[in-house]
GROMACS .gro file of C-alpha atoms in nm:
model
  227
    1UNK     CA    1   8.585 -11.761   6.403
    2UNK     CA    2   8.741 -11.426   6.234
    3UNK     CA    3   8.962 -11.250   6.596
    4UNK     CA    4   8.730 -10.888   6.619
    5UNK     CA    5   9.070 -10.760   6.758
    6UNK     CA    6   9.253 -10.740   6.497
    7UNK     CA    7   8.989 -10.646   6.272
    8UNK     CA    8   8.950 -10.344   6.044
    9UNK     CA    9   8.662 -10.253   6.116
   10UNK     CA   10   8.701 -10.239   6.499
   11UNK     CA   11   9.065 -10.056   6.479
   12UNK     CA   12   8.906  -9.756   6.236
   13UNK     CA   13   8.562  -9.703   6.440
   14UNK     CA   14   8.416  -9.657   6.745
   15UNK     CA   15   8.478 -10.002   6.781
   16UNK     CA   16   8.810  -9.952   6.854
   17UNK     CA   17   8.727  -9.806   7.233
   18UNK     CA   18   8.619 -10.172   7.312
   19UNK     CA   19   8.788 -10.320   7.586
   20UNK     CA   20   8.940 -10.707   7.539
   21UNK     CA   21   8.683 -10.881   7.710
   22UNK     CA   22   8.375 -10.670   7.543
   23UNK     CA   23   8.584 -10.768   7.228
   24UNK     CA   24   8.546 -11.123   7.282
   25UNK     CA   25   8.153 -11.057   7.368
   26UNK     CA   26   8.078 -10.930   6.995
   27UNK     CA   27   8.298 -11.261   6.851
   28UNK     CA   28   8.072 -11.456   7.023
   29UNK     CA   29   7.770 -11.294   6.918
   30UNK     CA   30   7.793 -11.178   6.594
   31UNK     CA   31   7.698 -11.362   6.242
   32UNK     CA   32   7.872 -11.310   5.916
   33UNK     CA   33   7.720 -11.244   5.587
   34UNK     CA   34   7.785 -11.202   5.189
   35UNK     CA   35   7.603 -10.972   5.054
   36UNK     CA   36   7.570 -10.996   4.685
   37UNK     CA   37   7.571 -10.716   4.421
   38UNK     CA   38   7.264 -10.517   4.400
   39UNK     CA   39   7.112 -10.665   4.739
   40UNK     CA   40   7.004 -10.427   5.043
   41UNK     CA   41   7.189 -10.438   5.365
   42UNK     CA   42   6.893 -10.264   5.496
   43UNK     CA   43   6.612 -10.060   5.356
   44UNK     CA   44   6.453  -9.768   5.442
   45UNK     CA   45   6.185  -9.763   5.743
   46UNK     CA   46   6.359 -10.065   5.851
   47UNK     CA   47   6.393 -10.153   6.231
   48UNK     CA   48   6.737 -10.310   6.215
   49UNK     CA   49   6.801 -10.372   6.602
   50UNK     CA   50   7.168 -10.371   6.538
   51UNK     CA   51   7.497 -10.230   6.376
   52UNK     CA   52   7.669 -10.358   6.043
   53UNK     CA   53   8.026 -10.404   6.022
   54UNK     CA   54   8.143 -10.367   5.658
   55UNK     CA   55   8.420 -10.602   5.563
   56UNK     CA   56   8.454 -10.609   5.235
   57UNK     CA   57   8.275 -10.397   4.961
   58UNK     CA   58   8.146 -10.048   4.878
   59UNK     CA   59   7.754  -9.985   4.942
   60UNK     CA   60   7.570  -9.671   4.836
   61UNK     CA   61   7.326  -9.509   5.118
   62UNK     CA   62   6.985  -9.381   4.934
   63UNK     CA   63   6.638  -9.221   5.011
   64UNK     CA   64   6.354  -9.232   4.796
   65UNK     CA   65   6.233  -8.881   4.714
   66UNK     CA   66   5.854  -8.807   4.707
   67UNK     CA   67   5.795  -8.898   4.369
   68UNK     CA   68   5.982  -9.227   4.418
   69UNK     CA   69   6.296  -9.140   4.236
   70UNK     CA   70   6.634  -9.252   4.414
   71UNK     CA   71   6.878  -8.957   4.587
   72UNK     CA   72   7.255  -9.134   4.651
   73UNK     CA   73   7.319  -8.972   4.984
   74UNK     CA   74   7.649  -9.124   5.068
   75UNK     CA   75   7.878  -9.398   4.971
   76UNK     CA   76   8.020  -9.627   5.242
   77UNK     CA   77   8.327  -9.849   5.186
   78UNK     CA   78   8.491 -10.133   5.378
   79UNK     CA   79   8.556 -10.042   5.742
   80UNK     CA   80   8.306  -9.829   5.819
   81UNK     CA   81   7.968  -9.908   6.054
   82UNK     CA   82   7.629  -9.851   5.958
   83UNK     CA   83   7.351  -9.844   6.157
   84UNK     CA   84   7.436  -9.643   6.495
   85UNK     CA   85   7.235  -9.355   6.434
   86UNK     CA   86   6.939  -9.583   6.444
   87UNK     CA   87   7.030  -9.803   6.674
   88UNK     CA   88   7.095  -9.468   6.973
   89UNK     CA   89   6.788  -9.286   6.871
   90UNK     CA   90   6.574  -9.622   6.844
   91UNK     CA   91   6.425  -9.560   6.489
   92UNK     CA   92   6.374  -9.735   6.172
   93UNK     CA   93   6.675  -9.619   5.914
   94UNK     CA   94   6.564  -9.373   5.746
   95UNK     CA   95   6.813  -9.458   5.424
   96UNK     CA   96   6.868  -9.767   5.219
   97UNK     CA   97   7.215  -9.943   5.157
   98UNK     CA   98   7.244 -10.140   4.845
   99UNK     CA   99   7.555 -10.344   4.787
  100UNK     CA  100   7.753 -10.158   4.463
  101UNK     CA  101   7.944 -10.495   4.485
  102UNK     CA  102   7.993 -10.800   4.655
  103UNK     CA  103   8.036 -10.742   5.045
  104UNK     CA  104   8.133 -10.908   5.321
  105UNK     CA  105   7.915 -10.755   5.674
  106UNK     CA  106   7.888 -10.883   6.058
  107UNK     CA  107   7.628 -10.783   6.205
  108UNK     CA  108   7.618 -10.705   6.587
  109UNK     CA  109   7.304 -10.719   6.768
  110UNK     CA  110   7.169 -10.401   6.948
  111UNK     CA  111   7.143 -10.549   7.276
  112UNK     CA  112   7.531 -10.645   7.299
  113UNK     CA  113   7.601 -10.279   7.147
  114UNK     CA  114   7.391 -10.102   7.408
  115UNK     CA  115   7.488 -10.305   7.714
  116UNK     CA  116   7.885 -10.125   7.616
  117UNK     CA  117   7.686  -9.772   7.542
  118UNK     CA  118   7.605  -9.777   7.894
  119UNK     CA  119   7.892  -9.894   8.103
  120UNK     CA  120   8.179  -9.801   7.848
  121UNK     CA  121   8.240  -9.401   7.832
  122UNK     CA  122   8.538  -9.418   7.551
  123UNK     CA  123   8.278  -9.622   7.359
  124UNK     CA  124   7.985  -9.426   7.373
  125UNK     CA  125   8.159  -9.068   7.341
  126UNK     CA  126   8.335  -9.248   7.011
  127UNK     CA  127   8.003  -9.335   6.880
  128UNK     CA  128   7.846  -8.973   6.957
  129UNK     CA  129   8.124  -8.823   6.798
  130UNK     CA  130   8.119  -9.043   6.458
  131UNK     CA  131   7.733  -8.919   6.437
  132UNK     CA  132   7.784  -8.587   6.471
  133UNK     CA  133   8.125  -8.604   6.233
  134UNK     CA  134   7.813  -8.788   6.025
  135UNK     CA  135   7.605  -8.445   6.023
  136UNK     CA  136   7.841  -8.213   5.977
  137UNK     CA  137   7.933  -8.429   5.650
  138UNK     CA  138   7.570  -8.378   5.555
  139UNK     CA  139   7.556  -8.016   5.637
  140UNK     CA  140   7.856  -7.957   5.406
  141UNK     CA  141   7.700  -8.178   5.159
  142UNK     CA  142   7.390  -8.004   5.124
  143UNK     CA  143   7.578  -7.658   5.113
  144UNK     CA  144   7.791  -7.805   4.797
  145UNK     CA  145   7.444  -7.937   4.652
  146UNK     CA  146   7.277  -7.563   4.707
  147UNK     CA  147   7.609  -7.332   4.627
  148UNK     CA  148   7.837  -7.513   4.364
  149UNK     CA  149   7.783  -7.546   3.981
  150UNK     CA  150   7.735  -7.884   3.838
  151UNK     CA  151   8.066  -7.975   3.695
  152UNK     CA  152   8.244  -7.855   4.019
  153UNK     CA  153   8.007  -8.147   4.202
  154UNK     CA  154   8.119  -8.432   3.917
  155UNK     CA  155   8.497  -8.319   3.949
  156UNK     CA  156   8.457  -8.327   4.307
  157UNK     CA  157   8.238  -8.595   4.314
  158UNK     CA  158   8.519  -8.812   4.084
  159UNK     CA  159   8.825  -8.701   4.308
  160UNK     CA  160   8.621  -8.808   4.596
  161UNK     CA  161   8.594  -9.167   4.440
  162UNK     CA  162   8.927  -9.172   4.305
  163UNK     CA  163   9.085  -9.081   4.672
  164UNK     CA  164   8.830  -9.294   4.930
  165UNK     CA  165   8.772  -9.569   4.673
  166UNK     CA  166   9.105  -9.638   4.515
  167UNK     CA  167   9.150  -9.786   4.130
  168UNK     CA  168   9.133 -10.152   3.989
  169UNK     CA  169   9.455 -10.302   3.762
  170UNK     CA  170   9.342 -10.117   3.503
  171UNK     CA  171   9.349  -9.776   3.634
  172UNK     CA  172   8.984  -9.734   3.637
  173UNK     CA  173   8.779  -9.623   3.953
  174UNK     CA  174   8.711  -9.939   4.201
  175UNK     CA  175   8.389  -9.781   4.290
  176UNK     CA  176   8.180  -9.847   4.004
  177UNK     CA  177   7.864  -9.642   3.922
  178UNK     CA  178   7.615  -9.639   3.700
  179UNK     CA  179   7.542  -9.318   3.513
  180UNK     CA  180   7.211  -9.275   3.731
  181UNK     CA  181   7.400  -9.345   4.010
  182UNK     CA  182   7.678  -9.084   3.951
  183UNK     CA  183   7.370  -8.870   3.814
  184UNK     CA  184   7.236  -8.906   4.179
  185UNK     CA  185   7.541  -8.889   4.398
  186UNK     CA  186   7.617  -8.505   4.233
  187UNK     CA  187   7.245  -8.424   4.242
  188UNK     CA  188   7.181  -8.375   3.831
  189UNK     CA  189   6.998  -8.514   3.530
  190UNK     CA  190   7.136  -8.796   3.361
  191UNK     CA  191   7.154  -8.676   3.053
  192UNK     CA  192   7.362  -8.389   3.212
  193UNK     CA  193   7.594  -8.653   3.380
  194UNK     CA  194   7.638  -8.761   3.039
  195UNK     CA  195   7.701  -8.472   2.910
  196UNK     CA  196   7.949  -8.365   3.140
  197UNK     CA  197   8.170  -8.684   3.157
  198UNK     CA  198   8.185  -8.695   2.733
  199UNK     CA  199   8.331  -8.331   2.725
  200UNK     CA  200   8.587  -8.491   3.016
  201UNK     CA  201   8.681  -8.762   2.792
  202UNK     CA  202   8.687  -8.518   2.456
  203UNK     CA  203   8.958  -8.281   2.678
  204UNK     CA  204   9.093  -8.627   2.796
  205UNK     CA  205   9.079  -8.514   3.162
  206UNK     CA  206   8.903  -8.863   3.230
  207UNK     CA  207   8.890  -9.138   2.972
  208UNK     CA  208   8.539  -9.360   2.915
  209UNK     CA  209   8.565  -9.768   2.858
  210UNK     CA  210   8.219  -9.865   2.871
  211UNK     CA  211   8.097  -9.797   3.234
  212UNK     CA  212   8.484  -9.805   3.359
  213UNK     CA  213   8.656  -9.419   3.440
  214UNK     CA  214   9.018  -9.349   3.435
  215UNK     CA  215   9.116  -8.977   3.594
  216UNK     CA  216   9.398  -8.945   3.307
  217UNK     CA  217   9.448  -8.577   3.449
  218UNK     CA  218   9.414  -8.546   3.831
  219UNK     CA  219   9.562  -8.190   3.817
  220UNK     CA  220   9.297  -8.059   3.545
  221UNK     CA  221   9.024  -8.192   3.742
  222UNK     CA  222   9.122  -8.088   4.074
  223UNK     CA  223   9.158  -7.720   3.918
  224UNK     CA  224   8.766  -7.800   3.875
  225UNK     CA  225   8.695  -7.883   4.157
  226UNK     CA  226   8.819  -7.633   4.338
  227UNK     CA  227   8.721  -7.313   4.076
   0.00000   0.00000   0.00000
């Protein structure tokens, strides 16, 4: 049995205002799981009844737009939690998370979860404070959606991947998207994703291998990013 003590995913979250013994509680009732590429975690309208620990692996949040077409609201990377929001206001999840790679997740049932809400203070303040650091992410999301020009979201968007995500051997970003996806994530056409990344590669600010990007020139791009 993995020791939740020492875990990641505890020491960087909420988790972390756990005391020893309510530590030992989730090792005890917890179950582990691989989650392969392309599989959901959870999809949307869901009832969960629980929060995921993530592991291992990158996952993209989504929500289906009216006329069924995916929106990449968020990605999520090893040792981070999904599934409090849900679990305090006792709702289905109103996104989808789809593996972007092989993961590695615990999940914690909500009645172990709740049972510390209610007695543990440091716990339950740290949870109410990752949800609202959650909204005020998606406030300043949806101002850089509304406000900022396209190729200031994909520089962003790219420095964003390059810093949270890290790079393979190879130099090229870990977190590996598909053009829709990256399309999605910055809130644009494909074709204009396209677009966008080949006049990158022709001023060799970022260089193209197939679906693999390398940030050749961090400075160039950061300049606009931040125009």
């Amino acid at each position: 049995m993995n020791n939740c003590d020492q875990c990641r995913v505890r020491q960087s979250t909420s988790l972390r205002a756990l005391t020893t013994q309510e530590t030992v509680v989730i090792e005890n009732c917890k179950t582990s799981h691989i989650i392969k590429k392309g599989e959901a975690v959870f999809s949307e309208g869901e009832n969960i009844n629980g929060i995921f620990c993530i592991k291992q692996g990158i996952c993209k949040l989504t929500k289906l737009s009216a006329n069924g077409s995916e929106q990449i609201v968020k990605l999520i990377a090893s040792g981070e939690l999904l599934g409090q929001r849900s679990m305090i206001s006792e709702e289905p999840v109103n996104l989808s998370a789809v593996a972007l790679e092989d993961m590695a997740v615990c999940y914690i049932p909500k009645k172990q979860v709740m049972a510390f809400f209610n007695r543990n203070n440091q716990f339950s303040m740290a949870v109410m404070k990752t949800i609202c650091s959650d909204l005020k992410a998606a406030d300043d999301h949806l101002v850089t959606m509304a406000q900022k020009p396209v190729k200031q979201r994909l520089a962003e968007t790219l420095l964003y991947l390059l810093d949270n995500f890290g790079t393979d051997a190879d130099n090229s970003l870990q977190a590996k998207l598909t053009r829709e996806e990256l399309a999605g994530l910055i809130g644009t056409a494909t074709e204009s994703c396209i677009r966008l990344l080949s006049q990158l590669n022709k001023s060799k600010v970022i260089i193209l291998s197939g679906k693999k990007i390398i940030i050749n020139d961090r400075e160039v791009l950061y300049r606009l990013a931040t125009l």
